[in-house]
């Protein structure tokens, strides 16, 4: 990959659109930056507060982000057609279900947004949700917590399917593989783990990249993109070998 420059500030979340390959990075500097998969900047969308999470809608012309001011924003990729929804508590993460429902992680659990309004909470998830992901096909969502566990929920029923344990610090990222029975997690313990949906740990990766932020599979599921505070967005294969980077401005 060619090197590029990320917006100044701490990039805390990334999303990769499975159709176009467009990469979105969310930053504490109150911006969402859009990139090509090769690292070429496309545009910057600004918000009034630090942004904590970003996700592409199943229709790749739309995306959503969460922010520390308690707002959840839904926008087209130009940032011009935009809806801000007040959550009433700190919004930590966002994820779209295949049906187009928006899941919002917060300090008080998971909220479900439909038709531009908060409709309900998901299951009995309590406490702060650090990060979240929705399965690209199945009716399944994953929520990472500060205690190092990951909970898998059936969205339509709100039933807990399983809880993954193995990390020794807060979960910073969860991501479903686009085609395989795999879930990727990143943690403040500086490791990445691959799991099956039934909860079996199949691999532990230890990138030499300092503290790890969000991690995502690329659209083909052959690479992992990892956001770090010190080195921008780094790319690895599933065995942990470094492939390239999108660098931050120093």
Short mmCIF file of C-alpha atoms in Angstrom, two decimals:
data_model
loop_
_atom_site.label_atom_id
_atom_site.label_comp_id
_atom_site.label_asym_id
_atom_site.label_seq_id
_atom_site.Cartn_x
_atom_site.Cartn_y
_atom_site.Cartn_z
CA UNK A 1 0.00 0.00 0.00
CA UNK A 2 1.12 3.53 -0.68
CA UNK A 3 1.64 5.70 2.42
CA UNK A 4 -0.76 8.57 3.01
CA UNK A 5 -1.44 11.11 5.74
CA UNK A 6 -4.24 10.81 8.26
CA UNK A 7 -5.89 13.87 9.76
CA UNK A 8 -4.07 15.14 12.84
CA UNK A 9 -5.40 13.74 16.10
CA UNK A 10 -6.07 10.33 17.57
CA UNK A 11 -7.86 7.98 15.18
CA UNK A 12 -10.06 5.78 17.35
CA UNK A 13 -12.15 3.82 14.83
CA UNK A 14 -12.04 2.68 11.23
CA UNK A 15 -14.61 1.17 8.86
CA UNK A 16 -14.07 -0.50 5.48
CA UNK A 17 -16.98 -0.61 3.03
CA UNK A 18 -17.27 -4.09 1.54
CA UNK A 19 -18.62 -2.86 -1.81
CA UNK A 20 -16.37 0.07 -2.71
CA UNK A 21 -13.37 -0.59 -0.48
CA UNK A 22 -13.61 2.95 0.91
CA UNK A 23 -12.00 3.39 4.35
CA UNK A 24 -13.44 5.78 6.98
CA UNK A 25 -11.43 6.82 10.05
CA UNK A 26 -13.04 8.48 13.08
CA UNK A 27 -10.91 10.79 15.17
CA UNK A 28 -10.90 12.59 18.49
CA UNK A 29 -10.07 15.72 16.48
CA UNK A 30 -13.82 15.83 15.59
CA UNK A 31 -13.48 14.58 12.01
CA UNK A 32 -14.39 11.58 9.88
CA UNK A 33 -11.82 11.09 7.11
CA UNK A 34 -12.66 9.05 3.99
CA UNK A 35 -9.88 7.26 2.06
CA UNK A 36 -9.49 4.92 -0.88
CA UNK A 37 -8.25 1.43 -0.01
CA UNK A 38 -4.85 2.52 -1.42
CA UNK A 39 -4.66 5.38 1.12
CA UNK A 40 -5.65 8.35 -1.08
CA UNK A 41 -7.73 10.92 0.86
CA UNK A 42 -11.25 11.53 -0.49
CA UNK A 43 -12.84 14.03 1.91
CA UNK A 44 -13.14 15.14 5.53
CA UNK A 45 -16.45 15.46 7.42
CA UNK A 46 -16.45 17.59 10.59
CA UNK A 47 -18.46 17.24 13.80
CA UNK A 48 -18.81 19.51 16.84
CA UNK A 49 -17.30 17.00 19.31
CA UNK A 50 -14.76 14.18 19.40
CA UNK A 51 -15.90 11.18 17.34
CA UNK A 52 -15.80 7.73 18.92
CA UNK A 53 -17.05 5.37 16.19
CA UNK A 54 -17.93 5.15 12.50
CA UNK A 55 -19.73 2.58 10.30
CA UNK A 56 -20.89 2.28 6.69
CA UNK A 57 -24.57 1.58 5.95
CA UNK A 58 -25.30 -1.52 3.80
CA UNK A 59 -25.93 1.12 1.12
CA UNK A 60 -22.34 2.44 0.79
CA UNK A 61 -23.51 5.98 0.01
CA UNK A 62 -24.41 6.42 3.72
CA UNK A 63 -22.54 6.19 7.00
CA UNK A 64 -23.03 6.90 10.69
CA UNK A 65 -20.80 8.04 13.53
CA UNK A 66 -21.00 8.38 17.31
CA UNK A 67 -19.56 11.19 19.40
CA UNK A 68 -18.73 12.21 22.96
CA UNK A 69 -21.46 14.87 22.95
CA UNK A 70 -24.08 12.10 23.00
CA UNK A 71 -25.01 12.55 19.35
CA UNK A 72 -25.35 9.86 16.70
CA UNK A 73 -25.12 11.21 13.16
CA UNK A 74 -26.38 9.59 9.95
CA UNK A 75 -25.12 11.15 6.73
CA UNK A 76 -24.44 10.59 3.07
CA UNK A 77 -20.74 10.24 2.27
CA UNK A 78 -20.50 13.92 1.30
CA UNK A 79 -21.50 15.00 4.81
CA UNK A 80 -24.07 17.41 3.36
CA UNK A 81 -27.30 15.45 3.97
CA UNK A 82 -27.15 14.71 7.68
CA UNK A 83 -29.36 13.76 10.64
CA UNK A 84 -28.17 14.19 14.24
CA UNK A 85 -29.90 12.08 16.93
CA UNK A 86 -29.49 12.93 20.62
CA UNK A 87 -28.79 9.78 22.64
CA UNK A 88 -28.76 11.37 26.09
CA UNK A 89 -25.54 9.63 27.13
CA UNK A 90 -22.04 9.24 25.73
CA UNK A 91 -22.14 7.32 22.42
CA UNK A 92 -19.13 5.02 22.11
CA UNK A 93 -19.67 3.04 18.90
CA UNK A 94 -22.01 2.34 15.98
CA UNK A 95 -22.85 -0.62 13.74
CA UNK A 96 -25.41 -1.21 10.97
CA UNK A 97 -27.32 -4.49 10.74
CA UNK A 98 -27.95 -6.05 7.29
CA UNK A 99 -31.56 -4.83 7.60
CA UNK A 100 -30.40 -1.22 8.00
CA UNK A 101 -31.00 -0.86 11.73
CA UNK A 102 -28.39 1.25 13.53
CA UNK A 103 -26.95 -0.19 16.76
CA UNK A 104 -25.40 2.37 19.09
CA UNK A 105 -23.07 1.42 21.93
CA UNK A 106 -23.06 3.74 24.92
CA UNK A 107 -22.16 4.11 28.58
CA UNK A 108 -25.57 2.57 29.34
CA UNK A 109 -25.69 -0.41 26.96
CA UNK A 110 -26.83 -0.81 23.34
CA UNK A 111 -29.60 1.22 21.69
CA UNK A 112 -31.41 0.40 18.44
CA UNK A 113 -32.18 3.30 16.06
CA UNK A 114 -34.87 2.90 13.38
CA UNK A 115 -36.23 5.57 11.03
CA UNK A 116 -34.13 8.29 12.60
CA UNK A 117 -35.28 7.70 16.20
CA UNK A 118 -34.19 5.61 19.21
CA UNK A 119 -36.60 2.67 19.43
CA UNK A 120 -35.32 0.24 22.07
CA UNK A 121 -32.37 -1.25 23.93
CA UNK A 122 -30.73 -4.53 22.96
CA UNK A 123 -31.14 -7.35 25.45
CA UNK A 124 -29.77 -7.10 28.97
CA UNK A 125 -26.40 -5.59 28.05
CA UNK A 126 -25.48 -3.36 30.97
CA UNK A 127 -22.67 -0.93 31.59
CA UNK A 128 -20.35 0.67 29.10
CA UNK A 129 -20.07 -0.83 25.62
CA UNK A 130 -16.57 -0.05 24.39
CA UNK A 131 -17.04 -1.20 20.78
CA UNK A 132 -19.53 -3.06 18.61
CA UNK A 133 -20.05 -4.86 15.29
CA UNK A 134 -22.99 -6.36 13.39
CA UNK A 135 -22.66 -9.52 11.32
CA UNK A 136 -22.81 -8.75 7.57
CA UNK A 137 -25.49 -11.42 6.93
CA UNK A 138 -26.72 -13.00 10.17
CA UNK A 139 -28.96 -11.50 12.87
CA UNK A 140 -26.01 -11.18 15.23
CA UNK A 141 -24.15 -8.36 17.00
CA UNK A 142 -20.96 -8.37 19.06
CA UNK A 143 -20.26 -5.93 21.91
CA UNK A 144 -16.85 -5.46 23.55
CA UNK A 145 -16.58 -4.29 27.15
CA UNK A 146 -14.04 -2.71 29.50
CA UNK A 147 -13.72 -6.01 31.42
CA UNK A 148 -12.12 -7.74 28.41
CA UNK A 149 -15.16 -9.80 27.43
CA UNK A 150 -17.15 -9.83 24.18
CA UNK A 151 -20.89 -10.59 24.18
CA UNK A 152 -22.66 -12.01 21.10
CA UNK A 153 -26.35 -11.06 20.81
CA UNK A 154 -29.20 -12.12 18.54
CA UNK A 155 -30.53 -8.71 17.51
CA UNK A 156 -34.17 -9.58 16.78
CA UNK A 157 -34.75 -11.39 20.10
CA UNK A 158 -32.23 -9.65 22.32
CA UNK A 159 -30.94 -13.03 23.52
CA UNK A 160 -27.33 -13.51 24.60
CA UNK A 161 -25.73 -16.23 22.44
CA UNK A 162 -22.30 -16.52 24.04
CA UNK A 163 -19.62 -14.53 25.86
CA UNK A 164 -15.97 -14.63 24.74
CA UNK A 165 -13.23 -14.51 27.37
CA UNK A 166 -9.46 -14.53 26.93
CA UNK A 167 -8.28 -10.92 26.71
CA UNK A 168 -6.70 -9.46 29.85
CA UNK A 169 -7.74 -5.82 29.30
CA UNK A 170 -10.51 -3.72 27.74
CA UNK A 171 -11.75 -4.64 24.27
CA UNK A 172 -11.00 -1.88 21.76
CA UNK A 173 -12.50 -3.48 18.65
CA UNK A 174 -14.74 -6.28 17.36
CA UNK A 175 -15.23 -7.20 13.71
CA UNK A 176 -16.92 -10.09 11.85
CA UNK A 177 -15.18 -11.73 8.90
CA UNK A 178 -17.13 -11.01 5.67
CA UNK A 179 -17.45 -14.68 4.64
CA UNK A 180 -15.93 -17.02 7.23
CA UNK A 181 -17.07 -18.09 10.71
CA UNK A 182 -14.57 -15.73 12.34
CA UNK A 183 -14.67 -12.79 14.73
CA UNK A 184 -11.69 -10.45 15.19
CA UNK A 185 -11.09 -8.68 18.49
CA UNK A 186 -8.45 -6.16 19.57
CA UNK A 187 -7.65 -5.30 23.15
CA UNK A 188 -5.75 -2.87 25.34
CA UNK A 189 -3.60 -5.91 26.18
CA UNK A 190 -2.01 -5.24 22.73
CA UNK A 191 -3.19 -8.47 21.12
CA UNK A 192 -5.58 -9.37 18.33
CA UNK A 193 -7.61 -12.57 18.62
CA UNK A 194 -9.53 -14.59 16.05
CA UNK A 195 -12.57 -16.53 17.32
CA UNK A 196 -15.30 -18.73 15.94
CA UNK A 197 -18.86 -17.55 16.57
CA UNK A 198 -19.28 -20.41 19.04
CA UNK A 199 -16.55 -18.85 21.21
CA UNK A 200 -13.46 -20.92 20.33
CA UNK A 201 -10.20 -18.93 20.16
CA UNK A 202 -8.35 -19.96 16.99
CA UNK A 203 -5.42 -17.50 16.85
CA UNK A 204 -3.66 -14.79 18.84
CA UNK A 205 -1.73 -12.09 16.95
CA UNK A 206 0.73 -9.71 18.62
CA UNK A 207 1.54 -6.85 16.22
CA UNK A 208 4.58 -4.80 17.23
CA UNK A 209 2.64 -1.53 17.01
CA UNK A 210 2.17 -0.28 20.58
CA UNK A 211 -1.40 0.30 21.85
CA UNK A 212 -4.04 -1.07 19.47
CA UNK A 213 -7.29 0.68 18.58
CA UNK A 214 -9.93 -0.54 16.15
CA UNK A 215 -9.23 -3.49 13.84
CA UNK A 216 -11.19 -4.53 10.75
CA UNK A 217 -11.04 -7.18 8.03
CA UNK A 218 -10.72 -5.81 4.51
CA UNK A 219 -13.62 -6.54 2.07
CA UNK A 220 -11.96 -9.80 0.91
CA UNK A 221 -11.22 -10.94 4.47
CA UNK A 222 -7.56 -11.50 3.65
CA UNK A 223 -6.10 -8.54 5.56
CA UNK A 224 -6.63 -6.75 8.87
CA UNK A 225 -6.52 -2.96 9.25
CA UNK A 226 -5.54 -1.79 12.74
CA UNK A 227 -5.79 1.81 14.01
CA UNK A 228 -3.00 2.87 16.39
CA UNK A 229 -2.30 6.17 18.10
CA UNK A 230 1.41 6.12 17.31
CA UNK A 231 1.52 4.83 13.74
CA UNK A 232 -1.83 5.57 12.10
CA UNK A 233 -3.59 2.69 10.34
CA UNK A 234 -1.50 -0.46 9.91
CA UNK A 235 -2.27 -3.46 7.66
CA UNK A 236 -1.54 -7.10 8.57
CA UNK A 237 -2.35 -10.47 7.11
CA UNK A 238 -4.13 -13.05 9.27
CA UNK A 239 -0.78 -14.39 10.51
CA UNK A 240 0.26 -10.97 11.82
CA UNK A 241 2.75 -10.03 9.07
CA UNK A 242 2.95 -6.28 8.36
CA UNK A 243 1.80 -5.28 4.86
CA UNK A 244 1.82 -1.47 4.87
CA UNK A 245 0.42 1.63 6.54
CA UNK A 246 -1.59 4.82 6.28
CA UNK A 247 0.47 7.19 8.40
CA UNK A 248 -0.60 9.94 10.76
CA UNK A 249 0.69 13.48 10.53
CA UNK A 250 3.45 13.93 13.07
#
